[in-house]
Structure formats: C-alpha cells, structure tokens
Coordinates of C-alpha atoms in Angstrom, one line a residue:
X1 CA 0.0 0.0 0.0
X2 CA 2.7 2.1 0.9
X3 CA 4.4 1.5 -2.4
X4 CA 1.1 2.1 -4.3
X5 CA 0.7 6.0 -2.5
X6 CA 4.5 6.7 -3.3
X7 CA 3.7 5.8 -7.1
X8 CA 0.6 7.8 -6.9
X9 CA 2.2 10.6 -4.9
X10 CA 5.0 11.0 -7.6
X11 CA 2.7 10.8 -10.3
X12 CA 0.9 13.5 -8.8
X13 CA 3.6 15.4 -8.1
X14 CA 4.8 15.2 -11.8
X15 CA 1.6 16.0 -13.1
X16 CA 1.5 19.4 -11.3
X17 CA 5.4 19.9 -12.6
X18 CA 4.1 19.5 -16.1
X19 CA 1.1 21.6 -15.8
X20 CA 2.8 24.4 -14.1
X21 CA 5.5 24.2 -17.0
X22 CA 2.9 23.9 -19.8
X23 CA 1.2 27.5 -18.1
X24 CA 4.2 29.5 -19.6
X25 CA 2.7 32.5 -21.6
X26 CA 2.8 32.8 -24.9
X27 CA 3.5 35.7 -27.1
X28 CA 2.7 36.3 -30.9
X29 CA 4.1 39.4 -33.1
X30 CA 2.3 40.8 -36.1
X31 CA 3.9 40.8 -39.2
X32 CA 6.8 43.1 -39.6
X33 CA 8.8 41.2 -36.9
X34 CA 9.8 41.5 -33.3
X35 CA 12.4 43.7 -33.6
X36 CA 10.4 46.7 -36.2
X37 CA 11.7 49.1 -33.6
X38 CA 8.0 50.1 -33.4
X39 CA 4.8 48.4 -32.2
X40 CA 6.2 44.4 -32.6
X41 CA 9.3 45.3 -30.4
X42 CA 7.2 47.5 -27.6
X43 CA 5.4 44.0 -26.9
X44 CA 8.6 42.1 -27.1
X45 CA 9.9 44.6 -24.1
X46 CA 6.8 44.0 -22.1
X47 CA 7.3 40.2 -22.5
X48 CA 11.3 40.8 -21.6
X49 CA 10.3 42.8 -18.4
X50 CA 8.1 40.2 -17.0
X51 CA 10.8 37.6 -17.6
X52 CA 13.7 39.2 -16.2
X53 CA 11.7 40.2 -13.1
X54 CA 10.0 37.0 -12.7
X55 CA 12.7 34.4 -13.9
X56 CA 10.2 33.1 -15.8
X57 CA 10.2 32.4 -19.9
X58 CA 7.5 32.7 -22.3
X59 CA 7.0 31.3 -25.5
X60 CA 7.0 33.4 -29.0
X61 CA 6.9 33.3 -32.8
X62 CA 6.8 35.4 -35.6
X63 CA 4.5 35.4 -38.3
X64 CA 5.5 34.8 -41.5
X65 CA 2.2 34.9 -43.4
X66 CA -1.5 35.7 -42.7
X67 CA -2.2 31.7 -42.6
X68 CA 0.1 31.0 -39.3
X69 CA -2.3 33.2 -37.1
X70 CA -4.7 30.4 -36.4
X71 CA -2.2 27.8 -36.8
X72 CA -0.2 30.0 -34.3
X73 CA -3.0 30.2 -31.5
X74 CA -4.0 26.8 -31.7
X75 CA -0.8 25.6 -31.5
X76 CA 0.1 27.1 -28.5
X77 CA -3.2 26.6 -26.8
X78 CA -3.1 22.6 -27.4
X79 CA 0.6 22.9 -25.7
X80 CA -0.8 24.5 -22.7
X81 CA 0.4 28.0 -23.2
X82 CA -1.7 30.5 -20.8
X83 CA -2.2 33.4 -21.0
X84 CA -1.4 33.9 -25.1
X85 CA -1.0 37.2 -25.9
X86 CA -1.1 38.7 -29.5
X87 CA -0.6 42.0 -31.4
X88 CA -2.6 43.4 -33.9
X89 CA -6.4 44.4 -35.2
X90 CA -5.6 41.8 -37.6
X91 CA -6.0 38.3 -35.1
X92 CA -9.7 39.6 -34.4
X93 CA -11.7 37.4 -36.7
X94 CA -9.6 34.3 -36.3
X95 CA -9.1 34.9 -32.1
X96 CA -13.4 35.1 -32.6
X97 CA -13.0 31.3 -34.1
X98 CA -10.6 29.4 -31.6
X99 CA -10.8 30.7 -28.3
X100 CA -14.5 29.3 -27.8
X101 CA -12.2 26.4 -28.8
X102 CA -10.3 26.7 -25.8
X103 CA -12.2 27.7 -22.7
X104 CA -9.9 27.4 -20.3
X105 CA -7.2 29.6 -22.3
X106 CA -6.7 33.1 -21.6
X107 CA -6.1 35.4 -24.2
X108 CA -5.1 38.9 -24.9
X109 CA -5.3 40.9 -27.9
X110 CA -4.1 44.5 -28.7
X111 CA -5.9 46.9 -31.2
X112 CA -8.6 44.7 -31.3
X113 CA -12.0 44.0 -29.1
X114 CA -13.3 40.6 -29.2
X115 CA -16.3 39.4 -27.4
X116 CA -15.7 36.2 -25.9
X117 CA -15.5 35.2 -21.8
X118 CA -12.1 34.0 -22.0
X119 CA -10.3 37.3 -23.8
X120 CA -9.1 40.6 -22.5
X121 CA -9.3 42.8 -25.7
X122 CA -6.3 46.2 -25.3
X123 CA -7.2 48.9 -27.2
X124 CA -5.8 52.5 -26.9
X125 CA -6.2 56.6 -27.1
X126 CA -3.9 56.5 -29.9
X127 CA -5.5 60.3 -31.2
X128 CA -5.1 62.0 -28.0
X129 CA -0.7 61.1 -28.2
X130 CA -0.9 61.9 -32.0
X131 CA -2.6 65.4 -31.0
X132 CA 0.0 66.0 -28.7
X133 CA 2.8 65.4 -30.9
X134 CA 1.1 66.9 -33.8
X135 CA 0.8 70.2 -31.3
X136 CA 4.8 69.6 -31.3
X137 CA 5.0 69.4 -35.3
X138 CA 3.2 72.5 -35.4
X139 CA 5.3 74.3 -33.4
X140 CA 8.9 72.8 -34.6
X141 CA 7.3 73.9 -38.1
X142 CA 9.1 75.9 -40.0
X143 CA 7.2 75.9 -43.5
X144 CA 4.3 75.2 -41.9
X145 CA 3.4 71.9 -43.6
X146 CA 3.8 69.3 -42.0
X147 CA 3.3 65.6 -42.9
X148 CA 1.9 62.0 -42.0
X149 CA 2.7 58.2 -43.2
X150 CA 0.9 55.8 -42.4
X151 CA 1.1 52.1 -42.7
X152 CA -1.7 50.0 -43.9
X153 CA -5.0 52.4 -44.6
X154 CA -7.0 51.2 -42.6
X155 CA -9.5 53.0 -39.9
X156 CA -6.8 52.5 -36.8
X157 CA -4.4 54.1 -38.7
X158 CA -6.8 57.0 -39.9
X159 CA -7.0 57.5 -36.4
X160 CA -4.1 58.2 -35.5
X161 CA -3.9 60.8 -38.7
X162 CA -6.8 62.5 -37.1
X163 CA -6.0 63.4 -33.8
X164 CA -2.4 64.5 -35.4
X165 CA -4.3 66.9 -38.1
X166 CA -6.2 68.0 -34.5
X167 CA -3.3 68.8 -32.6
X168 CA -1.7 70.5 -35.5
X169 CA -4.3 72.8 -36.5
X170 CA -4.7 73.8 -32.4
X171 CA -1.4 75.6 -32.7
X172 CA -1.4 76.6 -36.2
X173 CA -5.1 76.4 -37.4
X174 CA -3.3 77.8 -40.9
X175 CA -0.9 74.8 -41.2
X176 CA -1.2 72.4 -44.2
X177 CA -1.2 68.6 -43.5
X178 CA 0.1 66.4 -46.2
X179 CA -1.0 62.2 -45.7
X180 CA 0.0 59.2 -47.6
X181 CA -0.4 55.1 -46.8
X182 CA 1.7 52.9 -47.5
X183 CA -0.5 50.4 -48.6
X184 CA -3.8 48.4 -48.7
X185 CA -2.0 44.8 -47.4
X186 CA -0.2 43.6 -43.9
X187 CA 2.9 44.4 -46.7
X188 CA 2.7 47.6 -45.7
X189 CA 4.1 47.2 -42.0
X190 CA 7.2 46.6 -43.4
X191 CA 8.4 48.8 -46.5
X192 CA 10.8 51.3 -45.4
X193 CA 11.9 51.8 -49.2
X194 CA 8.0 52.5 -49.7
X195 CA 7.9 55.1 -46.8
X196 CA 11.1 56.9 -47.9
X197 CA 9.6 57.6 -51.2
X198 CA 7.0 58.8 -49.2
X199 CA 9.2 61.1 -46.6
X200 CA 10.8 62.4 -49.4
X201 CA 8.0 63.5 -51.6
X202 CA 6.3 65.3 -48.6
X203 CA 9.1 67.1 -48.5
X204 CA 9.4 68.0 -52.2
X205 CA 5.8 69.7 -50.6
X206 CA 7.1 71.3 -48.4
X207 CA 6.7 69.4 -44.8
X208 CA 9.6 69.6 -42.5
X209 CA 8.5 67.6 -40.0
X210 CA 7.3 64.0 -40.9
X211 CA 5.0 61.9 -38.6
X212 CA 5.6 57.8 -39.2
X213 CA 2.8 56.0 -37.7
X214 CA 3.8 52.8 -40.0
X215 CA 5.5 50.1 -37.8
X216 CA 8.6 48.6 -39.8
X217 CA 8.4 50.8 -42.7
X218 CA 8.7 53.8 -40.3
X219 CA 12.4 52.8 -40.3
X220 CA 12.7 54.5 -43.5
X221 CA 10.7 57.2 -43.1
X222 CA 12.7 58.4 -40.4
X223 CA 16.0 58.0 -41.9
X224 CA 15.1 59.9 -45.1
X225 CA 14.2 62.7 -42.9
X226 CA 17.5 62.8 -41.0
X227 CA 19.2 62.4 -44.5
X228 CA 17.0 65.4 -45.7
X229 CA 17.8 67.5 -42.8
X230 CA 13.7 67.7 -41.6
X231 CA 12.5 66.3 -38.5
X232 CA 10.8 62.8 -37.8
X233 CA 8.3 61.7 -35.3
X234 CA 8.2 58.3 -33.7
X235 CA 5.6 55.8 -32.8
X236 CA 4.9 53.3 -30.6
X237 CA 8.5 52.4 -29.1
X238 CA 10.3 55.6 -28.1
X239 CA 12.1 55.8 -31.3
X240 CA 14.8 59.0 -30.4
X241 CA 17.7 57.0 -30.3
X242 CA 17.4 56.1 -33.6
X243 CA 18.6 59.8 -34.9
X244 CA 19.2 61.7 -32.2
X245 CA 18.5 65.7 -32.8
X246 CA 16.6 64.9 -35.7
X247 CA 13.3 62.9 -34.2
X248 CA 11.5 65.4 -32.4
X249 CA 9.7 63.1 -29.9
X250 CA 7.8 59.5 -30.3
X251 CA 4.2 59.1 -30.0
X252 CA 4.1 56.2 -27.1
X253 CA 1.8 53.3 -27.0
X254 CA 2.4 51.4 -23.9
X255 CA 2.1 48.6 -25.7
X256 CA 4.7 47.0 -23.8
X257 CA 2.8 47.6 -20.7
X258 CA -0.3 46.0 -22.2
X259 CA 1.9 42.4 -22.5
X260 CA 3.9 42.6 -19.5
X261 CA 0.3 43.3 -17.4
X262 CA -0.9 40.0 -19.0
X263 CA 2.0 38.1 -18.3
X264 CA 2.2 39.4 -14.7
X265 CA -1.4 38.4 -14.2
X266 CA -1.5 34.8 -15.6
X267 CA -4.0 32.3 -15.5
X268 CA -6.0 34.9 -12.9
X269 CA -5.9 37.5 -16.4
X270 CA -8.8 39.8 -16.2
X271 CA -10.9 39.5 -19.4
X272 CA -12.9 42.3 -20.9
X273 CA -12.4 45.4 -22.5
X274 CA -9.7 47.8 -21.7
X275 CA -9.1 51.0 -23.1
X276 CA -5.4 52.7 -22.3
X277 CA -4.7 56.1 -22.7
X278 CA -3.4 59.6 -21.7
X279 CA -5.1 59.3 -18.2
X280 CA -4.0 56.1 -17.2
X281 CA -0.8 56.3 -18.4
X282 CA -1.5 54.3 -21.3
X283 CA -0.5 56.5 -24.2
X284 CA 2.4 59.7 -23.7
X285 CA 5.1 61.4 -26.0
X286 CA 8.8 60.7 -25.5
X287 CA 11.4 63.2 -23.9
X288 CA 14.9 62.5 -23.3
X289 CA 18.2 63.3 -24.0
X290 CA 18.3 62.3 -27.5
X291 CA 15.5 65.1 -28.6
X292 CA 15.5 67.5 -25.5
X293 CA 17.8 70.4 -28.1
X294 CA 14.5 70.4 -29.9
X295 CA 12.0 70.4 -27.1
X296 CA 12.4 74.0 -25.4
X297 CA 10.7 75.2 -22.5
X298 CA 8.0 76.9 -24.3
X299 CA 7.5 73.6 -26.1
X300 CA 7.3 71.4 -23.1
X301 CA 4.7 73.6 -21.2
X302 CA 2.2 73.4 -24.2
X303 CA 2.4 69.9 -24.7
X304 CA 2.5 69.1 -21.0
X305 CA -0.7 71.6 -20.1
X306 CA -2.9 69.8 -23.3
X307 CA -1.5 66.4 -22.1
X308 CA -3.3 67.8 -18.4
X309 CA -6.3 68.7 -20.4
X310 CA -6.9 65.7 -22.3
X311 CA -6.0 63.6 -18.7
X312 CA -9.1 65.6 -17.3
X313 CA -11.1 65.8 -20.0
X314 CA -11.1 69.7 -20.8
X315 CA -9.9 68.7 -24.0
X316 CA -11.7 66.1 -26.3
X317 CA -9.3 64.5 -29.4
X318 CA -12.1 62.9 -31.8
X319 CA -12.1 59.6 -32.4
X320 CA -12.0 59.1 -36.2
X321 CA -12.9 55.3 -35.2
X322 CA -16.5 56.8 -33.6
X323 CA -17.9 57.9 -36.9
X324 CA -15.8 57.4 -39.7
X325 CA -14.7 61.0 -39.5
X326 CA -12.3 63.9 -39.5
X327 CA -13.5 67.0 -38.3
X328 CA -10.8 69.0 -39.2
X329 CA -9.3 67.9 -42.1

C-alpha cells in the first residue's frame, strides 16, 4: 500500500510539474517582426520585463504569413500556453473562431475588441498622443506643412492621422497637412523603401516635420528625414535613439505595458475590454536626452498643459474610429 501511495504521490507530483511548466505564456508578433523598432518590439519589451523580473520564460513566434495566425494560437493553446498574448487588429476574426475552442485559455489581444469570456481585448487613445505630438509638429514647423505616413489604410491608422491633423491645427489652425499610406496589405508594415519615397516627396511639398505611424516601414521614413535634414516623429516604441537631434519626440503606446500586465497576471488575467490612454498612463510622447535640443521650455509647457487637459477631459481628441470621420481635415 505504501508502495502504491508513493507511485501515486509522484505521479501526482509530476503532473502538477508539467502543468505548471505547460502555463508559460505565450507571445505572438504581427507581421513586420519583433524587432520593427515600433509596435512588434514594444510588446517584445513588455514580455522581456516580465521575464527578467520573474525568472520566468515565455514562449513566442513570428508570423510569416497571414495563414500562421490560427495555426499559431492553436498551436500554443493545445501545448498548454496561458495566457497567449497577440498583437494586432488583424487576429480579431480568427481569435473570434478558436478561443470558444479553448475555454480554459486566456487570451489577450491589442488593437482589437473581441467578445468572448475567455479574452481581454487592449485597445488605446492612440489620437489624444498623435494630437500631442502633432501640437509639437506644429510648433517645430518651420514651412508650416507638416506631414503623415501611415502604414496600412485602414481605420486604426486613420486615427491616428486624425488626432495629429487636430493637434496640428490647435497651434497653427493655418498649417497644411500632407498624408499618404503605404498600402492596402499587412505588406505595408514593413516597407521602409515605400515610406522613404513617401518622406521624401512630402518634402518635395514642403513638410519639415514627418510623422511615421507605419511600424517597420517607419524605419525608413525616419532615416530619409534625418538624411534630408527635416524632422521625424516616432511611434509606438520611443524611437529617439534612432537619430538623435533629428526625431522630435515619439508618439508612445504602452504597448509594452499591455503584455507585460498579461504576463504578470497569468492564468488569474482579467478578461474584458480595456481601453489605455493619456489618463492612465497608457498613451504619452517621449522626452529624453536624444530630442531635448529640440524640445524648449516653451515647447514642453504646451504639450504638457494639453496632455493635463486631455488627462481631465477639458480637451476632447475625436475619435476618427467613432464615426468614420475627421472634423478637421
């Protein structure tokens, strides 16, 4: 009998060793790659975070193509992987599809909201922290046109054109705004030769300062700038470093926040919907010692007195997601 509980009691035991090693999280980039300097690599340095500060590790993969997402999730739901986090609008329809699939699974999805017990859908203010950094466009301005590339044209990206064109035309109601995409495909993420063509006829236009809200093709968009002697904004990851003196701040999305929050919460993750923004620290521009020559006192009281406003909600950015719609453009 006594023989028969140890057997039991070590089976047990390494049942409970396999299911707490099968409960790593799991982590799943967008196209474009972990390291796009941009929205991919903000998750990857939420995922980092947790790790080093837990010791734990966490499972990941890169897409290579539209057809790994669900091959992707399922894959690391049958292996046990909880919570799985993913980033992008674009898992929505296919993260509708499996997770009924896998009840016991906790997922989380950024830029995306989808309706299902077992999912915590992340979405952000991205148009109040492009109205702030379009304030600073408008004020670094010398021409007084400014510009805007986006990545794929789609309505998330629209947004955050919109809340730029706002926070432009607040300083310099007279400014002109100049806007290209990239593209119509995921392809879009991740053409920096595309998005220096851009840059550089914007400029032929006349913009001096360039906003690049296009994840891996952003790359180029900021370099062409710094070659043409205008100035870049970044997105996303606080992209400074990347030419410093010559990219005027980053438009922060704490994405990396978003994953890391996940991570630290587990199996226990909150589902639901949760929106983060200026207020709750979710969403902020980026000052440091690669772009403070171009951020003056003057410059840093404006921005940080609308950033106040829109925290308390004296000032409203539209949502170009609400309705479809730009008011000001």
């Amino acid at each position: 009998m006594t023989f028969m509980k140890s057997i039991l009691s070590a089976a047990a035991a390494t049942a409970l060793c396999a299911g707490a090693a099968l409960a790593e999280p799991a982590l799943i980039f967008d196209l474009g790659g972990k390291f796009d300097k941009s929205f991919n690599e903000a998750a990857f340095s939420g995922a980092e975070r947790w790790a080093k500060e837990t010791g734990g590790t966490f499972r990941e993969i890169e897409l290579k193509s539209e057809a790994q997402r669900e091959q992707a999730l399922r894959r690391f739901a049958e292996a046990g992987a909880n919570p799985i986090v993913m980033t992008g609008f674009a898992f929505g329809n296919v993260l509708g599809e499996v997770a009924p699939d896998y009840p016991d699974t906790k997922f989380a999805i950024i830029d995306m909201v989808v309706d299902a017990p077992n999912v915590r859908s992340v979405v952000f203010n991205e148009h109040e922290g492009s109205y702030l950094v379009g304030m600073m466009a408008a004020k670094a301005s010398k021409s007084g046109t400014v510009g805007f590339v986006g990545g794929m044209d789609i309505p998330l990206i629209r947004k955050f054109a919109c809340g730029y064109v706002q926070g432009v035309k607040a300083v310099n109601p007279d400014a002109k705004i100049i806007q290209n995409m990239t593209g119509t495909t995921p392809a879009a993420w991740n053409d920096p030769v595309k998005g220096s063509e851009l840059t550089k006829a914007q400029i032929s236009q006349g913009a001096d300062v360039v906003y690049a809200a296009a994840g891996g093709t952003g790359v180029g968009i900021l370099q062409t700038a710094a070659d043409e002697g205008i100035l870049s904004v970044g997105v996303d990851s606080n992209q400074n470093y990347m030419h410093p003196g010559k990219v005027l701040t980053s438009m922060l999305k704490r994405v990396d926040n978003a994953v890391y929050d996940a991570m630290k919460a587990g199996t226990d993750l909150e589902t639901g919907f949760n929106v983060m923004g200026v207020a709750n620290g979710g969403i902020d521009y980026a000052l440091d010692e690669h772009n403070a020559s171009l951020v003056d006192d003057e410059m840093a009281a404006m921005v940080d007195g609308a950033k106040a406003k829109i925290a308390s909600g004296e000032i409203v950015v539209h949502d170009y997601m609400s309705d479809s719609t730009c008011p000001v453009e």
